[in-house]
Amino acid sequence: MMVLFLGPLTQLAVESPRGLFHDVKAGLTDCQSWSKRVKDLKWLRNHVVAPLTEEFVFRACIIPMLVPCTGPTSAIFISPLFFGVAHFHHIIEQLRFGQDTVFDILICAAFQFTYTSVFGVYTAFIFIRTGHLVGPVLCHSFCNRMGFPAIGSVLEHPQKSLILLFYQLGVLLFFILLFPFTDPTFYGMSPVCSLLLTPRSACT
């Protein structure tokens, strides 16, 4: 996942006056900063509670029920639909605060449903391949931290060519490394599909 975000990470490194690695090191070792984060309910929701609970429900609970009935491939694409729909509660929040028009809110909801479903496909794939929930949780937390890549700002950036190069390199490396880095033998587990897959007749 970090490889996929190579472009945004490069942009952060370029824009950081002290360097990205210095900022990361300072963030990890600054006890006062961590103390503030732990007390921040929004930070806890986005980086701890949401990744843990959502991945537990939509991956660890739903996928084992789907795989015996649909097979692993179908489960990878079906389970994220529940995950995407679960984010529709943001529509209620936006309507309540009246920050945008109904049309804008619906467009935003459709976009969010799309990218959360795509992300769900990826984490479902990881869960089924590795047999672990840790990977999906960490990816979820990392993506919540990074947010959706601001490609529009890249097009106006002084070092646009360099950053766009790393965007493309990140996508290329992501697909090249996807299967090797999720090899079940690395994680000491059998793929979920091999543990749960039973004849479909058992589900009827």
Short mmCIF file of N, CA, C and O in Angstrom, two decimals, residues 130-184:
data_model
loop_
_atom_site.label_atom_id
_atom_site.label_comp_id
_atom_site.label_asym_id
_atom_site.label_seq_id
_atom_site.Cartn_x
_atom_site.Cartn_y
_atom_site.Cartn_z
N THR A 130 -3.53 -13.84 2.73
CA THR A 130 -2.61 -14.01 3.85
C THR A 130 -3.21 -14.76 5.03
O THR A 130 -2.48 -15.33 5.84
N GLY A 131 -4.55 -14.75 5.15
CA GLY A 131 -5.18 -15.38 6.30
C GLY A 131 -5.07 -14.56 7.56
O GLY A 131 -5.40 -15.04 8.64
N HIS A 132 -4.60 -13.32 7.44
CA HIS A 132 -4.43 -12.43 8.60
C HIS A 132 -5.30 -11.19 8.47
O HIS A 132 -5.56 -10.72 7.36
N LEU A 133 -5.69 -10.63 9.61
CA LEU A 133 -6.45 -9.37 9.62
C LEU A 133 -5.53 -8.17 9.82
O LEU A 133 -5.92 -7.04 9.56
N VAL A 134 -4.30 -8.41 10.24
CA VAL A 134 -3.37 -7.31 10.54
C VAL A 134 -3.11 -6.45 9.31
O VAL A 134 -3.12 -5.22 9.38
N GLY A 135 -2.87 -7.10 8.17
CA GLY A 135 -2.59 -6.35 6.94
C GLY A 135 -3.70 -5.39 6.56
O GLY A 135 -3.45 -4.20 6.34
N PRO A 136 -4.95 -5.86 6.45
CA PRO A 136 -6.06 -4.96 6.13
C PRO A 136 -6.21 -3.81 7.13
O PRO A 136 -6.48 -2.68 6.74
N VAL A 137 -6.00 -4.08 8.42
CA VAL A 137 -6.14 -3.03 9.44
C VAL A 137 -5.07 -1.96 9.25
O VAL A 137 -5.35 -0.76 9.29
N LEU A 138 -3.83 -2.39 9.03
CA LEU A 138 -2.74 -1.43 8.85
C LEU A 138 -2.92 -0.62 7.57
O LEU A 138 -2.67 0.59 7.54
N CYS A 139 -3.36 -1.28 6.49
CA CYS A 139 -3.62 -0.56 5.23
C CYS A 139 -4.74 0.45 5.41
O CYS A 139 -4.65 1.58 4.90
N HIS A 140 -5.77 0.08 6.13
CA HIS A 140 -6.91 0.97 6.38
C HIS A 140 -6.47 2.19 7.16
O HIS A 140 -6.81 3.33 6.81
N SER A 141 -5.69 1.97 8.21
CA SER A 141 -5.20 3.09 9.03
C SER A 141 -4.29 4.01 8.21
O SER A 141 -4.40 5.24 8.29
N PHE A 142 -3.42 3.41 7.41
CA PHE A 142 -2.50 4.20 6.57
C PHE A 142 -3.27 5.04 5.56
O PHE A 142 -2.97 6.22 5.36
N CYS A 143 -4.27 4.44 4.92
CA CYS A 143 -5.05 5.17 3.92
C CYS A 143 -5.87 6.29 4.55
O CYS A 143 -6.03 7.36 3.95
N ASN A 144 -6.39 6.05 5.75
CA ASN A 144 -7.11 7.12 6.45
C ASN A 144 -6.18 8.28 6.77
O ASN A 144 -6.58 9.44 6.76
N ARG A 145 -4.92 7.95 7.06
CA ARG A 145 -3.94 8.99 7.35
C ARG A 145 -3.59 9.78 6.10
O ARG A 145 -3.49 11.01 6.14
N MET A 146 -3.42 9.09 4.99
CA MET A 146 -2.98 9.75 3.76
C MET A 146 -4.13 10.46 3.04
O MET A 146 -3.93 11.52 2.44
N GLY A 147 -5.33 9.88 3.10
CA GLY A 147 -6.45 10.45 2.36
C GLY A 147 -6.35 10.12 0.88
O GLY A 147 -5.39 9.47 0.42
N PHE A 148 -7.34 10.58 0.12
CA PHE A 148 -7.32 10.33 -1.33
C PHE A 148 -6.27 11.23 -1.97
O PHE A 148 -6.19 12.42 -1.66
N PRO A 149 -5.41 10.69 -2.84
CA PRO A 149 -4.34 11.50 -3.46
C PRO A 149 -4.88 12.77 -4.14
O PRO A 149 -5.82 12.71 -4.92
N ALA A 150 -4.25 13.89 -3.80
CA ALA A 150 -4.66 15.18 -4.37
C ALA A 150 -3.95 15.41 -5.70
O ALA A 150 -2.99 16.18 -5.80
N ILE A 151 -4.42 14.69 -6.71
CA ILE A 151 -3.75 14.76 -8.02
C ILE A 151 -3.84 16.16 -8.62
O ILE A 151 -2.93 16.62 -9.32
N GLY A 152 -4.94 16.87 -8.33
CA GLY A 152 -5.10 18.23 -8.85
C GLY A 152 -3.98 19.15 -8.42
O GLY A 152 -3.47 19.97 -9.21
N SER A 153 -3.54 19.02 -7.16
CA SER A 153 -2.46 19.88 -6.66
C SER A 153 -1.12 19.52 -7.30
O SER A 153 -0.24 20.37 -7.43
N VAL A 154 -0.98 18.24 -7.70
CA VAL A 154 0.27 17.81 -8.34
C VAL A 154 0.45 18.50 -9.68
O VAL A 154 1.55 18.91 -10.06
N LEU A 155 -0.65 18.67 -10.41
CA LEU A 155 -0.58 19.27 -11.75
C LEU A 155 -0.13 20.73 -11.71
O LEU A 155 0.31 21.27 -12.72
N GLU A 156 -0.25 21.35 -10.54
CA GLU A 156 0.18 22.75 -10.39
C GLU A 156 1.47 22.87 -9.58
O GLU A 156 1.90 23.97 -9.26
N HIS A 157 2.07 21.74 -9.25
CA HIS A 157 3.26 21.74 -8.41
C HIS A 157 4.51 22.10 -9.24
O HIS A 157 4.63 21.70 -10.40
N PRO A 158 5.45 22.84 -8.65
CA PRO A 158 6.69 23.19 -9.38
C PRO A 158 7.50 21.98 -9.85
O PRO A 158 8.18 22.03 -10.86
N GLN A 159 7.41 20.90 -9.08
CA GLN A 159 8.14 19.68 -9.44
C GLN A 159 7.16 18.60 -9.93
O GLN A 159 7.26 17.43 -9.56
N LYS A 160 6.23 19.04 -10.75
CA LYS A 160 5.17 18.16 -11.26
C LYS A 160 5.72 16.91 -11.93
O LYS A 160 5.23 15.80 -11.68
N SER A 161 6.73 17.06 -12.77
CA SER A 161 7.25 15.92 -13.53
C SER A 161 7.79 14.83 -12.62
O SER A 161 7.54 13.63 -12.82
N LEU A 162 8.54 15.24 -11.59
CA LEU A 162 9.13 14.28 -10.66
C LEU A 162 8.04 13.53 -9.89
O LEU A 162 8.07 12.30 -9.78
N ILE A 163 7.08 14.27 -9.38
CA ILE A 163 6.03 13.66 -8.56
C ILE A 163 5.16 12.73 -9.40
O ILE A 163 4.81 11.62 -8.98
N LEU A 164 4.80 13.17 -10.62
CA LEU A 164 3.99 12.32 -11.51
C LEU A 164 4.74 11.04 -11.88
O LEU A 164 4.13 9.98 -12.03
N LEU A 165 6.06 11.15 -12.02
CA LEU A 165 6.87 9.97 -12.31
C LEU A 165 6.74 8.95 -11.19
O LEU A 165 6.56 7.75 -11.44
N PHE A 166 6.79 9.43 -9.94
CA PHE A 166 6.67 8.51 -8.81
C PHE A 166 5.24 8.01 -8.63
O PHE A 166 5.04 6.91 -8.11
N TYR A 167 4.26 8.79 -9.04
CA TYR A 167 2.87 8.29 -9.06
C TYR A 167 2.79 7.07 -9.98
O TYR A 167 2.23 6.03 -9.61
N GLN A 168 3.33 7.20 -11.19
CA GLN A 168 3.27 6.10 -12.15
C GLN A 168 4.12 4.91 -11.69
O GLN A 168 3.70 3.75 -11.84
N LEU A 169 5.29 5.22 -11.12
CA LEU A 169 6.17 4.15 -10.63
C LEU A 169 5.49 3.38 -9.50
O LEU A 169 5.58 2.15 -9.42
N GLY A 170 4.79 4.11 -8.63
CA GLY A 170 4.09 3.49 -7.52
C GLY A 170 3.00 2.52 -7.98
O GLY A 170 2.88 1.41 -7.47
N VAL A 171 2.23 2.95 -8.97
CA VAL A 171 1.16 2.09 -9.50
C VAL A 171 1.76 0.85 -10.16
O VAL A 171 1.27 -0.27 -9.97
N LEU A 172 2.83 1.04 -10.94
CA LEU A 172 3.48 -0.09 -11.62
C LEU A 172 4.03 -1.10 -10.61
O LEU A 172 3.79 -2.31 -10.73
N LEU A 173 4.76 -0.60 -9.60
CA LEU A 173 5.35 -1.49 -8.60
C LEU A 173 4.27 -2.18 -7.76
O LEU A 173 4.44 -3.33 -7.34
N PHE A 174 3.15 -1.49 -7.54
CA PHE A 174 2.04 -2.07 -6.78
C PHE A 174 1.56 -3.36 -7.44
O PHE A 174 1.41 -4.40 -6.78
N PHE A 175 1.33 -3.30 -8.74
CA PHE A 175 0.81 -4.48 -9.45
C PHE A 175 1.89 -5.56 -9.61
O PHE A 175 1.58 -6.75 -9.60
N ILE A 176 3.15 -5.14 -9.73
CA ILE A 176 4.23 -6.12 -9.85
C ILE A 176 4.42 -6.89 -8.53
O ILE A 176 4.64 -8.10 -8.52
N LEU A 177 4.31 -6.17 -7.41
CA LEU A 177 4.60 -6.77 -6.10
C LEU A 177 3.38 -7.34 -5.40
O LEU A 177 3.51 -7.96 -4.35
N LEU A 178 2.19 -7.13 -5.96
CA LEU A 178 0.95 -7.51 -5.28
C LEU A 178 0.92 -8.99 -4.88
O LEU A 178 0.69 -9.32 -3.72
N PHE A 179 1.17 -9.88 -5.83
CA PHE A 179 1.12 -11.30 -5.51
C PHE A 179 2.35 -11.78 -4.74
O PHE A 179 2.21 -12.54 -3.78
N PRO A 180 3.57 -11.37 -5.13
CA PRO A 180 4.74 -11.82 -4.34
C PRO A 180 4.69 -11.38 -2.88
O PRO A 180 5.04 -12.15 -1.99
N PHE A 181 4.25 -10.15 -2.61
CA PHE A 181 4.25 -9.64 -1.23
C PHE A 181 3.08 -10.17 -0.41
O PHE A 181 3.06 -9.99 0.81
N THR A 182 2.09 -10.80 -1.05
CA THR A 182 0.97 -11.38 -0.30
C THR A 182 1.02 -12.90 -0.35
O THR A 182 0.01 -13.56 -0.08
N ASP A 183 2.17 -13.45 -0.66
CA ASP A 183 2.33 -14.90 -0.70
C ASP A 183 2.03 -15.47 0.69
O ASP A 183 2.68 -15.08 1.67
N PRO A 184 1.07 -16.38 0.80
CA PRO A 184 0.69 -16.92 2.12
C PRO A 184 1.85 -17.54 2.89
O PRO A 184 1.85 -17.53 4.12
#
